[in-house]
mmCIF file with all atom_site columns, C-alpha atoms in Angstrom:
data_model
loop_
_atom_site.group_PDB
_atom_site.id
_atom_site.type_symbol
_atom_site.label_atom_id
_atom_site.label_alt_id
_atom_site.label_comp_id
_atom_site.label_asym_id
_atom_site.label_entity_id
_atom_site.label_seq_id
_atom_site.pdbx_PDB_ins_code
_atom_site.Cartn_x
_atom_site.Cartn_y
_atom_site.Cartn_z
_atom_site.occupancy
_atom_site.B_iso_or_equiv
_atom_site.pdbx_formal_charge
_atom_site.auth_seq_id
_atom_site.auth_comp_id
_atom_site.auth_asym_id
_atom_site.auth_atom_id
_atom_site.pdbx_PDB_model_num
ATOM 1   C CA . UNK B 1 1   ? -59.392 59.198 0.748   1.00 60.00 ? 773 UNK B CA 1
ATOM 2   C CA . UNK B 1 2   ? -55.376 59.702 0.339   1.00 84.00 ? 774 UNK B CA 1
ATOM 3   C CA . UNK B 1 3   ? -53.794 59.597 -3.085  1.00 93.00 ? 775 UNK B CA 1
ATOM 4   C CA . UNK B 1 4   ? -50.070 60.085 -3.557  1.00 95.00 ? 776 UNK B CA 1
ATOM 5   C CA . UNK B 1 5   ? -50.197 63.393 -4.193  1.00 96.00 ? 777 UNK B CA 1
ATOM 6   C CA . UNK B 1 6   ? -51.981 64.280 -0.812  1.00 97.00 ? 778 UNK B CA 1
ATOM 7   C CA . UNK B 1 7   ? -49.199 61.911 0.415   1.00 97.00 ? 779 UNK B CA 1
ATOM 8   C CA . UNK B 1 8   ? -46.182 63.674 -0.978  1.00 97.00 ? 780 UNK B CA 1
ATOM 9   C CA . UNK B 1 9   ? -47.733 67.041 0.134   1.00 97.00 ? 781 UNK B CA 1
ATOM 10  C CA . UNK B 1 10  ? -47.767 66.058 3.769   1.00 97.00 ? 782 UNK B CA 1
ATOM 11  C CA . UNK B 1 11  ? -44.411 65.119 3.224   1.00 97.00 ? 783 UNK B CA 1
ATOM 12  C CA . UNK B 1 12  ? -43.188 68.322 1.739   1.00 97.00 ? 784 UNK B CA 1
ATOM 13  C CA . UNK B 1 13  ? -45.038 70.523 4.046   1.00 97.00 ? 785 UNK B CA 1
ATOM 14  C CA . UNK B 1 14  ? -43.433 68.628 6.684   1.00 96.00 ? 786 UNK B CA 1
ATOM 15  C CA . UNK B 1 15  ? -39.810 69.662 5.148   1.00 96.00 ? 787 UNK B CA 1
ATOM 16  C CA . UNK B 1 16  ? -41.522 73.393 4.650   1.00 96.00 ? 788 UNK B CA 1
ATOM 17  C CA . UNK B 1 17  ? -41.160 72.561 0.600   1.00 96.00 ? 789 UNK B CA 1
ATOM 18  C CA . UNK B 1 18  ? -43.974 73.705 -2.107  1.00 96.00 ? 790 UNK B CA 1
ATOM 19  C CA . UNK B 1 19  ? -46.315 71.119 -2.938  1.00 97.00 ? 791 UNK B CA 1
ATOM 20  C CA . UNK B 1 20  ? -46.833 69.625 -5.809  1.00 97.00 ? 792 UNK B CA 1
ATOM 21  C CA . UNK B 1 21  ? -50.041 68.905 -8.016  1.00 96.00 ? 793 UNK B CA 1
ATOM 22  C CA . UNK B 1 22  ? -48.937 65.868 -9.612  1.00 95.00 ? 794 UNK B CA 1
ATOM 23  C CA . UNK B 1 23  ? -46.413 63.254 -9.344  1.00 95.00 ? 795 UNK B CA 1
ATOM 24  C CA . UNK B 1 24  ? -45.174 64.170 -13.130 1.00 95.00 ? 796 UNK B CA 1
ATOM 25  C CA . UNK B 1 25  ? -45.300 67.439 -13.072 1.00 96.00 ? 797 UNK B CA 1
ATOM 26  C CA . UNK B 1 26  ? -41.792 69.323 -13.807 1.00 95.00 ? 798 UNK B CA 1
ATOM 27  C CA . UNK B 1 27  ? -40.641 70.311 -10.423 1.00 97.00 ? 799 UNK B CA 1
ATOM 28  C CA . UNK B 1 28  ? -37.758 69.282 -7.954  1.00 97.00 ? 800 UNK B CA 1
ATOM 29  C CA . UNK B 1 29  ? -39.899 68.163 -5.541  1.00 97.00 ? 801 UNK B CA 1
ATOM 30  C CA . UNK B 1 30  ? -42.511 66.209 -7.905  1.00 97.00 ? 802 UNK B CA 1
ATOM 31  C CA . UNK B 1 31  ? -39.305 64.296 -9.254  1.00 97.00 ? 803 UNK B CA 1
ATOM 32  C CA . UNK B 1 32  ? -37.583 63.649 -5.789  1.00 97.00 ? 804 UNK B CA 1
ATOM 33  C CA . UNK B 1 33  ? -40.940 62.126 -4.812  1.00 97.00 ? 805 UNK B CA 1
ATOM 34  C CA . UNK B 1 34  ? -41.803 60.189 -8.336  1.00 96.00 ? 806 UNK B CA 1
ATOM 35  C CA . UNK B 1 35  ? -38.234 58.643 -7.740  1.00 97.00 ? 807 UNK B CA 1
ATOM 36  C CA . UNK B 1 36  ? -38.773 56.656 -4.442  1.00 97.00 ? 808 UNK B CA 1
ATOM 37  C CA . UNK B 1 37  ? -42.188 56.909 -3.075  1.00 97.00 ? 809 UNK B CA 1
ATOM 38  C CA . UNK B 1 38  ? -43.294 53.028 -4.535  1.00 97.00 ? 810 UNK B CA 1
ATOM 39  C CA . UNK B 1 39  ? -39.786 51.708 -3.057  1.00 97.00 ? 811 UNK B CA 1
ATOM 40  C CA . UNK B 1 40  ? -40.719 53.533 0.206   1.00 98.00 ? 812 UNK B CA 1
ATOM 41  C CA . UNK B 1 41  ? -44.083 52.464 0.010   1.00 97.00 ? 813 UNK B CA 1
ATOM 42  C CA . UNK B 1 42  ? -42.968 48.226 -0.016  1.00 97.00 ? 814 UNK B CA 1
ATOM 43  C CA . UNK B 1 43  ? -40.199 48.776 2.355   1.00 97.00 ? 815 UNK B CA 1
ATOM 44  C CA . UNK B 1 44  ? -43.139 50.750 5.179   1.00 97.00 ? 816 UNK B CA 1
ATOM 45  C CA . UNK B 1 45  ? -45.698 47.442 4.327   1.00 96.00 ? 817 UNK B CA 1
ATOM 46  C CA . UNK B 1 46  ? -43.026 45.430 4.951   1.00 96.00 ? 818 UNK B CA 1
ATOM 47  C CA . UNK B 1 47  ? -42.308 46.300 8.546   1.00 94.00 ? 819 UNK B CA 1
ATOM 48  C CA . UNK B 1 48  ? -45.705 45.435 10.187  1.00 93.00 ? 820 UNK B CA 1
ATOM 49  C CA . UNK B 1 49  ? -48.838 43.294 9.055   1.00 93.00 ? 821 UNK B CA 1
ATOM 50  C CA . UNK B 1 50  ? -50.844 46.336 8.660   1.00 92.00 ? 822 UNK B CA 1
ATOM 51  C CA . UNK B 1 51  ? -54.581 45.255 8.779   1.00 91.00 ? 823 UNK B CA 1
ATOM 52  C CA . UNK B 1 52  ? -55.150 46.643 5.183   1.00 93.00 ? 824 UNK B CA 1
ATOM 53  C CA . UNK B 1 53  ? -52.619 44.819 3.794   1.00 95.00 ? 825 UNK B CA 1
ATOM 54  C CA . UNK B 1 54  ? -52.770 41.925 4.537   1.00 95.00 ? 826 UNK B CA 1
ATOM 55  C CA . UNK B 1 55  ? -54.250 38.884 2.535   1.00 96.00 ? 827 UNK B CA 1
ATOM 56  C CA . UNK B 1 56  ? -54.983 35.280 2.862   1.00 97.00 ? 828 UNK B CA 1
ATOM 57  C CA . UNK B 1 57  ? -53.854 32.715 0.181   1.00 97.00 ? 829 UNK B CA 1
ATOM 58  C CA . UNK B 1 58  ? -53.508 28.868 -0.422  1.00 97.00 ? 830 UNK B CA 1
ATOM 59  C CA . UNK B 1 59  ? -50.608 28.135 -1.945  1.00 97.00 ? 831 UNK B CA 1
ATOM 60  C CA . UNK B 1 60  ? -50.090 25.066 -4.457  1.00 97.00 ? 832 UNK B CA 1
ATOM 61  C CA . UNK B 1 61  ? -46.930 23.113 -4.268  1.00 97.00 ? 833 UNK B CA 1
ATOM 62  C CA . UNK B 1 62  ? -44.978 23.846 -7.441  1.00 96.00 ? 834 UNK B CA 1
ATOM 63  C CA . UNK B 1 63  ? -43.988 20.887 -9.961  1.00 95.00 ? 835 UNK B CA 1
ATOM 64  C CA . UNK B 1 64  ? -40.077 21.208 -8.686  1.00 94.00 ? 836 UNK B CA 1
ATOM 65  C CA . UNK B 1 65  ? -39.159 20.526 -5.389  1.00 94.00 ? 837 UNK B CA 1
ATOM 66  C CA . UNK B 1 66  ? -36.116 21.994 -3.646  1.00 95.00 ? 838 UNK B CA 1
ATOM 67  C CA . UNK B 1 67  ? -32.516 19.643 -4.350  1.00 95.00 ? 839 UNK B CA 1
ATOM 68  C CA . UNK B 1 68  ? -31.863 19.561 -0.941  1.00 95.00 ? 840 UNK B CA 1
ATOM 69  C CA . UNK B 1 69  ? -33.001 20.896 2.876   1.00 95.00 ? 841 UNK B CA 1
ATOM 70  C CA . UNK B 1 70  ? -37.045 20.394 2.021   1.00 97.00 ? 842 UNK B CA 1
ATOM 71  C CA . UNK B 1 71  ? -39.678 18.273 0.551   1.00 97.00 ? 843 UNK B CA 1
ATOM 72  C CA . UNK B 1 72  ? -41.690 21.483 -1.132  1.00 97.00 ? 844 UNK B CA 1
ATOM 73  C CA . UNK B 1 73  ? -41.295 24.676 -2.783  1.00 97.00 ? 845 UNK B CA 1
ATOM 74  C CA . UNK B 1 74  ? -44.146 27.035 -3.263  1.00 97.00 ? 846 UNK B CA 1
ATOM 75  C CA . UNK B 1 75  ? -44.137 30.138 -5.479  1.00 97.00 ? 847 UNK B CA 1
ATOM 76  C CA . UNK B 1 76  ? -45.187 33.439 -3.577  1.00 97.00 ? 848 UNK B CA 1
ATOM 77  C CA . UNK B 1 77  ? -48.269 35.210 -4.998  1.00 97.00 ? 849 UNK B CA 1
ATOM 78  C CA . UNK B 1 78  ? -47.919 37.548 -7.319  1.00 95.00 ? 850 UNK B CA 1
ATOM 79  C CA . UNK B 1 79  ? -51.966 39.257 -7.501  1.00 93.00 ? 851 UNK B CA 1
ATOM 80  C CA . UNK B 1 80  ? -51.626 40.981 -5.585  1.00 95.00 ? 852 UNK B CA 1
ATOM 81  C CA . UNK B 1 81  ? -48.027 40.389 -4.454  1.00 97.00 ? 853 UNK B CA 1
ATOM 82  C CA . UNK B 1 82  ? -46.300 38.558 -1.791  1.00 97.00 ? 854 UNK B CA 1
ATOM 83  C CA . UNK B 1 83  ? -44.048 41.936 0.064   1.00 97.00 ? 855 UNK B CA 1
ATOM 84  C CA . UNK B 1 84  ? -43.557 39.339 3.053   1.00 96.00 ? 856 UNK B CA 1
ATOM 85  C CA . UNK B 1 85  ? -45.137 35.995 4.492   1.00 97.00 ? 857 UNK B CA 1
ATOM 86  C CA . UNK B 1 86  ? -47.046 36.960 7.951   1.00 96.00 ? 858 UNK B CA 1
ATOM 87  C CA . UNK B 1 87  ? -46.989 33.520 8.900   1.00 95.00 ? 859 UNK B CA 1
ATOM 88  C CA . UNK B 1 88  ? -48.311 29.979 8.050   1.00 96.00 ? 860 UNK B CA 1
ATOM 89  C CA . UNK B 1 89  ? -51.968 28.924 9.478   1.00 94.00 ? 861 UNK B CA 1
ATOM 90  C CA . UNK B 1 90  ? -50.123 26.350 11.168  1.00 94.00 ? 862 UNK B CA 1
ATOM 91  C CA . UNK B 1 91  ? -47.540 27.677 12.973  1.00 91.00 ? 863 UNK B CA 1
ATOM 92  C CA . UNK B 1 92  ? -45.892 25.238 13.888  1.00 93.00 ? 864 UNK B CA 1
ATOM 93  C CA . UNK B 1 93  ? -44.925 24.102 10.237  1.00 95.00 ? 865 UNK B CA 1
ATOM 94  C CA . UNK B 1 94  ? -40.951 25.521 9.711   1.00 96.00 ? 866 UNK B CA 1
ATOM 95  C CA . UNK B 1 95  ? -40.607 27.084 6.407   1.00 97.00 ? 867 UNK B CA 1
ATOM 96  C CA . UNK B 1 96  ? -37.763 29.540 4.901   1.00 97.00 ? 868 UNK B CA 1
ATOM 97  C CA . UNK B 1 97  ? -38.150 32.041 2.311   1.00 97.00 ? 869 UNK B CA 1
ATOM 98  C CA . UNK B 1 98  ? -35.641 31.799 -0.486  1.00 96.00 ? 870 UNK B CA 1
ATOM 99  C CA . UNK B 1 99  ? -36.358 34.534 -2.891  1.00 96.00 ? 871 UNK B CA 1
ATOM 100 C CA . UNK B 1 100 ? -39.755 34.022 -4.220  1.00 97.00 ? 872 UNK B CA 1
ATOM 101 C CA . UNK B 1 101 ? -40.391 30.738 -2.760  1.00 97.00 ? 873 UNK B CA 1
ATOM 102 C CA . UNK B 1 102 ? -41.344 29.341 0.323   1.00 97.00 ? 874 UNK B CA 1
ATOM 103 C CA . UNK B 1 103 ? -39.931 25.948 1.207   1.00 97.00 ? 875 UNK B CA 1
ATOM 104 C CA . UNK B 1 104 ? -41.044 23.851 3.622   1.00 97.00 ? 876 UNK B CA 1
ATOM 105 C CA . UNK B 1 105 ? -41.564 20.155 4.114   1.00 97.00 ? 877 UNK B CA 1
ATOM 106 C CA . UNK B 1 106 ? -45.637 20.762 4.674   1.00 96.00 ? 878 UNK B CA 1
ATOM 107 C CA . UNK B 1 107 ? -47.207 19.510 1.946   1.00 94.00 ? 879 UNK B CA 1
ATOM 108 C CA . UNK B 1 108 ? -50.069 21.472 -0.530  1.00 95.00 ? 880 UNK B CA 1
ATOM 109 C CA . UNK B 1 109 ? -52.482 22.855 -0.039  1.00 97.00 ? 881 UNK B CA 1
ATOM 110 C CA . UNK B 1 110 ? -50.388 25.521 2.277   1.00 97.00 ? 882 UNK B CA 1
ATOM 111 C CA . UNK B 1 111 ? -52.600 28.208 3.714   1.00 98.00 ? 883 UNK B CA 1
ATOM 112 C CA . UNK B 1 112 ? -50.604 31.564 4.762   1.00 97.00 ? 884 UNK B CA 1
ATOM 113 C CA . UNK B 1 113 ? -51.200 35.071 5.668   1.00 97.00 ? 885 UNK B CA 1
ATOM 114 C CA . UNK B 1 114 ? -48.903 37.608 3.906   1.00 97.00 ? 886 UNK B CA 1
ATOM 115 C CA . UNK B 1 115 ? -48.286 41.317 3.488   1.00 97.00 ? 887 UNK B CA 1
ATOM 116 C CA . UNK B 1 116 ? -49.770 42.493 -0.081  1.00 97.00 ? 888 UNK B CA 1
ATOM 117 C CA . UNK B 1 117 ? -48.267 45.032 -2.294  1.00 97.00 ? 889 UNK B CA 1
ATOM 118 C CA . UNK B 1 118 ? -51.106 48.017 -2.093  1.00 95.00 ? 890 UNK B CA 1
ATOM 119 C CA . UNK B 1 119 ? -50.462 50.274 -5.078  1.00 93.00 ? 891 UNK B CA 1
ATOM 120 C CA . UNK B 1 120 ? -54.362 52.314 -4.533  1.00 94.00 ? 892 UNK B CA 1
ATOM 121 C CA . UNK B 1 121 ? -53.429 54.698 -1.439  1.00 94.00 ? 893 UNK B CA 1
ATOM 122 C CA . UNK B 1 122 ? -57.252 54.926 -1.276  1.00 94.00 ? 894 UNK B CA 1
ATOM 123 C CA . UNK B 1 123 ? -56.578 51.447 0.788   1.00 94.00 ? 895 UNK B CA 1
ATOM 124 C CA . UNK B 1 124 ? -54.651 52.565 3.185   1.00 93.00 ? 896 UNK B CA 1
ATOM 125 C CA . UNK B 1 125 ? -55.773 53.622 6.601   1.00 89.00 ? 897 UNK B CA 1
ATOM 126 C CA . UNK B 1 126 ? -55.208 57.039 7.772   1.00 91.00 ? 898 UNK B CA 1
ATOM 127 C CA . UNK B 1 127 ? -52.157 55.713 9.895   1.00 92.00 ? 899 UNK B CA 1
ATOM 128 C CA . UNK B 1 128 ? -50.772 54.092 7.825   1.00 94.00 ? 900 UNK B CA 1
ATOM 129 C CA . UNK B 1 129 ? -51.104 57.559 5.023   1.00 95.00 ? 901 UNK B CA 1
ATOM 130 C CA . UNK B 1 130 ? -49.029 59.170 7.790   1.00 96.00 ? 902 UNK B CA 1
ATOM 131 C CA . UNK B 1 131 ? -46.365 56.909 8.376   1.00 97.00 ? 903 UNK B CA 1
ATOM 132 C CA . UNK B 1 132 ? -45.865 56.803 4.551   1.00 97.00 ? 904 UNK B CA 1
ATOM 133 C CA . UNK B 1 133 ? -45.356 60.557 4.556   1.00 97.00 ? 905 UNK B CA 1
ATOM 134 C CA . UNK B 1 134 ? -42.960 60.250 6.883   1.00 97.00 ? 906 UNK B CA 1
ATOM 135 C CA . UNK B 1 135 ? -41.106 57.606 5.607   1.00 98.00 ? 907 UNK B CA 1
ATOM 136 C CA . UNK B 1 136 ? -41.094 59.513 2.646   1.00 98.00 ? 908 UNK B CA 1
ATOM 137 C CA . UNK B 1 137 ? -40.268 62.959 3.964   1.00 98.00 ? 909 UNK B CA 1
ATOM 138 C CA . UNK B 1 138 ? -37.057 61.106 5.581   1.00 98.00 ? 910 UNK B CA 1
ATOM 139 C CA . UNK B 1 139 ? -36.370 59.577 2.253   1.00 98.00 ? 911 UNK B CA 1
ATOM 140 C CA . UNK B 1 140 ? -36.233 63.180 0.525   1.00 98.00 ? 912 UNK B CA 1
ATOM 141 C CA . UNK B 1 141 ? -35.389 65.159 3.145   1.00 97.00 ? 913 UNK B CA 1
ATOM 142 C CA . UNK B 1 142 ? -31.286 65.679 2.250   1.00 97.00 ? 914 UNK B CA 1
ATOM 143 C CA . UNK B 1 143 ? -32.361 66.047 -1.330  1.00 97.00 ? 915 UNK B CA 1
ATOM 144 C CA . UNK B 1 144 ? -34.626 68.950 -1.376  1.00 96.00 ? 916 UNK B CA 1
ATOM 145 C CA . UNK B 1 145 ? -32.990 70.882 1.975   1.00 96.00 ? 917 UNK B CA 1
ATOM 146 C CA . UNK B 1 146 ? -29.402 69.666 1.931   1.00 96.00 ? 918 UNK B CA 1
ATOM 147 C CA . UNK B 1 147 ? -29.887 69.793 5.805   1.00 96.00 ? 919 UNK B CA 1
ATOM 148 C CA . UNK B 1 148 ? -28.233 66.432 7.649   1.00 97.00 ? 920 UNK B CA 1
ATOM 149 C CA . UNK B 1 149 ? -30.677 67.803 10.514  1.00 97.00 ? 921 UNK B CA 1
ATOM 150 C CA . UNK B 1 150 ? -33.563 68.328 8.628   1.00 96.00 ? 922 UNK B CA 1
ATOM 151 C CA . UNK B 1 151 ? -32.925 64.554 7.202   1.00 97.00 ? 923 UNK B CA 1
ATOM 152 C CA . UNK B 1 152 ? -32.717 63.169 11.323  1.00 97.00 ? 924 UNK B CA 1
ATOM 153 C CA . UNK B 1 153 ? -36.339 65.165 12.100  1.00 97.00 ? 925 UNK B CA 1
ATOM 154 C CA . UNK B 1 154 ? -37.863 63.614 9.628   1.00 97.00 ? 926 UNK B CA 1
ATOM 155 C CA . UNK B 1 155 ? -36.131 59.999 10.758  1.00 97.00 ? 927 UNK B CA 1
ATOM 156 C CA . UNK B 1 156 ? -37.770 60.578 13.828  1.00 97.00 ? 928 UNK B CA 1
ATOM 157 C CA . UNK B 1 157 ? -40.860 61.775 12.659  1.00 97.00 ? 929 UNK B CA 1
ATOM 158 C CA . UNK B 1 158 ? -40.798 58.420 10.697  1.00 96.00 ? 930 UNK B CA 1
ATOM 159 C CA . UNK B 1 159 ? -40.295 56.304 13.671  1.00 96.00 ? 931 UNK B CA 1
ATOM 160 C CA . UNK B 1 160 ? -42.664 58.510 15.928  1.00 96.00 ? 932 UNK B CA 1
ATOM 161 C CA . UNK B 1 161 ? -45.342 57.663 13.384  1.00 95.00 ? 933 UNK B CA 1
ATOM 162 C CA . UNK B 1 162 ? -44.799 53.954 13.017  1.00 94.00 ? 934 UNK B CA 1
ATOM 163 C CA . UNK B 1 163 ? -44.816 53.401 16.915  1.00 94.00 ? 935 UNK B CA 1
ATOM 164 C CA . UNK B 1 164 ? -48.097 55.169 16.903  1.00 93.00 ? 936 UNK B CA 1
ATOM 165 C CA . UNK B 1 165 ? -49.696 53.356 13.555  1.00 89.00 ? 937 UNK B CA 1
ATOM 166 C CA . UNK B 1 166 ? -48.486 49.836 14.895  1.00 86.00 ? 938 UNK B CA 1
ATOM 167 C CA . UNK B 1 167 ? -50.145 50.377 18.287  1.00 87.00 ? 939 UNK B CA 1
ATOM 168 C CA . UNK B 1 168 ? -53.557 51.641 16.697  1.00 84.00 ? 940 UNK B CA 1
ATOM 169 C CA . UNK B 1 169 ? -53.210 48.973 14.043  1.00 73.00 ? 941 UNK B CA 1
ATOM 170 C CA . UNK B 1 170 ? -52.481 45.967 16.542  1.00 72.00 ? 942 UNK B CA 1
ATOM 171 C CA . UNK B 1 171 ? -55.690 46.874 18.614  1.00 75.00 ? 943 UNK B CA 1
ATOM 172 C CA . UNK B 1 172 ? -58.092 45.928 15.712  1.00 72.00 ? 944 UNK B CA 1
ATOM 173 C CA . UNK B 1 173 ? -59.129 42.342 16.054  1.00 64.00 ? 945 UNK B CA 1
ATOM 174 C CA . UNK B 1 174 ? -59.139 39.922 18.928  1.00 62.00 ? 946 UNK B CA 1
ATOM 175 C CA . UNK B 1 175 ? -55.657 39.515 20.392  1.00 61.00 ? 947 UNK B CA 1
ATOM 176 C CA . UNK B 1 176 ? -53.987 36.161 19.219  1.00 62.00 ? 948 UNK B CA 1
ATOM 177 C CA . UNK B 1 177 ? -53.542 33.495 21.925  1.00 61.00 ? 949 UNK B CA 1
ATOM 178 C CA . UNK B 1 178 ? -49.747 33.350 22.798  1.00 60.00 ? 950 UNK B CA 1
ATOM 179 C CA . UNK B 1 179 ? -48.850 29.876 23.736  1.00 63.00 ? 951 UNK B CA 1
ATOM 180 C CA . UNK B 1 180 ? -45.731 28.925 25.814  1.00 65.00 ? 952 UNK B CA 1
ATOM 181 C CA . UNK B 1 181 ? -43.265 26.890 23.754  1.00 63.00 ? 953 UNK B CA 1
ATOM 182 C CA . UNK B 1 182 ? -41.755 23.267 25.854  1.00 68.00 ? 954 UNK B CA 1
ATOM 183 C CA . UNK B 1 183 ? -38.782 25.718 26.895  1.00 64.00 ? 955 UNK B CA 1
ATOM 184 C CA . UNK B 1 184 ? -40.905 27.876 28.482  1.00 64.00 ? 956 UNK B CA 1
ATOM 185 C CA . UNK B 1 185 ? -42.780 25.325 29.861  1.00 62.00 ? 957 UNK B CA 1
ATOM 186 C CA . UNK B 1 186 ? -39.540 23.781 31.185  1.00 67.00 ? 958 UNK B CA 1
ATOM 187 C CA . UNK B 1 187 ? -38.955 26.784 32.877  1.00 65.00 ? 959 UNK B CA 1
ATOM 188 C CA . UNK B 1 188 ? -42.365 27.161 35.399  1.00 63.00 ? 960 UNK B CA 1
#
């Protein structure tokens, strides 16, 4: 199983940097990584519905509804936390997220699938671990080589990695049933 360490060692091999045996220890690279790698983390969760993060919820309606534009707001969960709404089990139901609310004129109970904040990298799969070290190798890349060139490998190392995760990732499950919208419709 991954832990950050393993993580950030991927990363630093990757940008031909020592490694590092713990996140605090009292080295360049150990702080460069300490300094972003839960930021990076969110913002790589964030950009697909990666199959180990993501979580089902019922959300209540919340004692205040919106002044204006919908009939309910709905507080985001928190454990473990919202990163980004996946979608509604209805979806069909419009909704827009407004910091850490969902509003919508559905009322409660309001089922949704989301993208959870993983903090234990022992959750993650092993594609996902890779596109992580990526991410964070681009992240750090300028800081511990000063190379502008180095920094654009590692970008596309990043998005090399992602491509490959999403396309392993999506293939797990039964493929959802796309349905034409009237437009569409309109249109054969």
């Amino acid at each position: 199983m991954a832990s950050w360490v393993q993580i950030a060692n991927l990363a630093l091999r990757r940008l031909g940097a020592d490694r590092i045996a713990s996140l605090s220890e009292d080295s360049e690279n150990a702080r460069a990584v300490n300094d972003v790698h839960e930021t990076v983390r969110d913002a790589v969760l964030r950009l697909h519905p990666w199959n180990c993060a993501l979580t089902r919820a019922s959300l209540a309606a919340d004692a205040v509804a919106p002044s204006w534009g919908y009939a309910f707001a709905y507080t985001l969960p928190s454990d473990p936390y919202c990163l980004r709404v996946w979608r509604l089990a209805d979806s069909t139901i419009e909704y827009r997220i407004e910091g850490r609310k969902l509003l919508t004129d559905a009322g409660a109970p309001l089922p949704i699938l989301y993208i959870a904040r993983i903090s234990d990298p022992e959750r993650f799969d092993a594609s996902l671990t890779v596109t992580l070290a990526a991410a964070l190798a681009a992240e750090i890349a300028f800081r511990l080589t000063n190379s502008r060139t180095a920094e654009e490998a590692m970008h596309r190392w990043f998005e090399q990695a992602l491509t490959r995760a999403r396309s392993a990732d999506a293939q797990e499950g039964t493929p959802e049933n796309i349905e034409a919208d009237e437009f569409e419709r309109a249109r054969l």
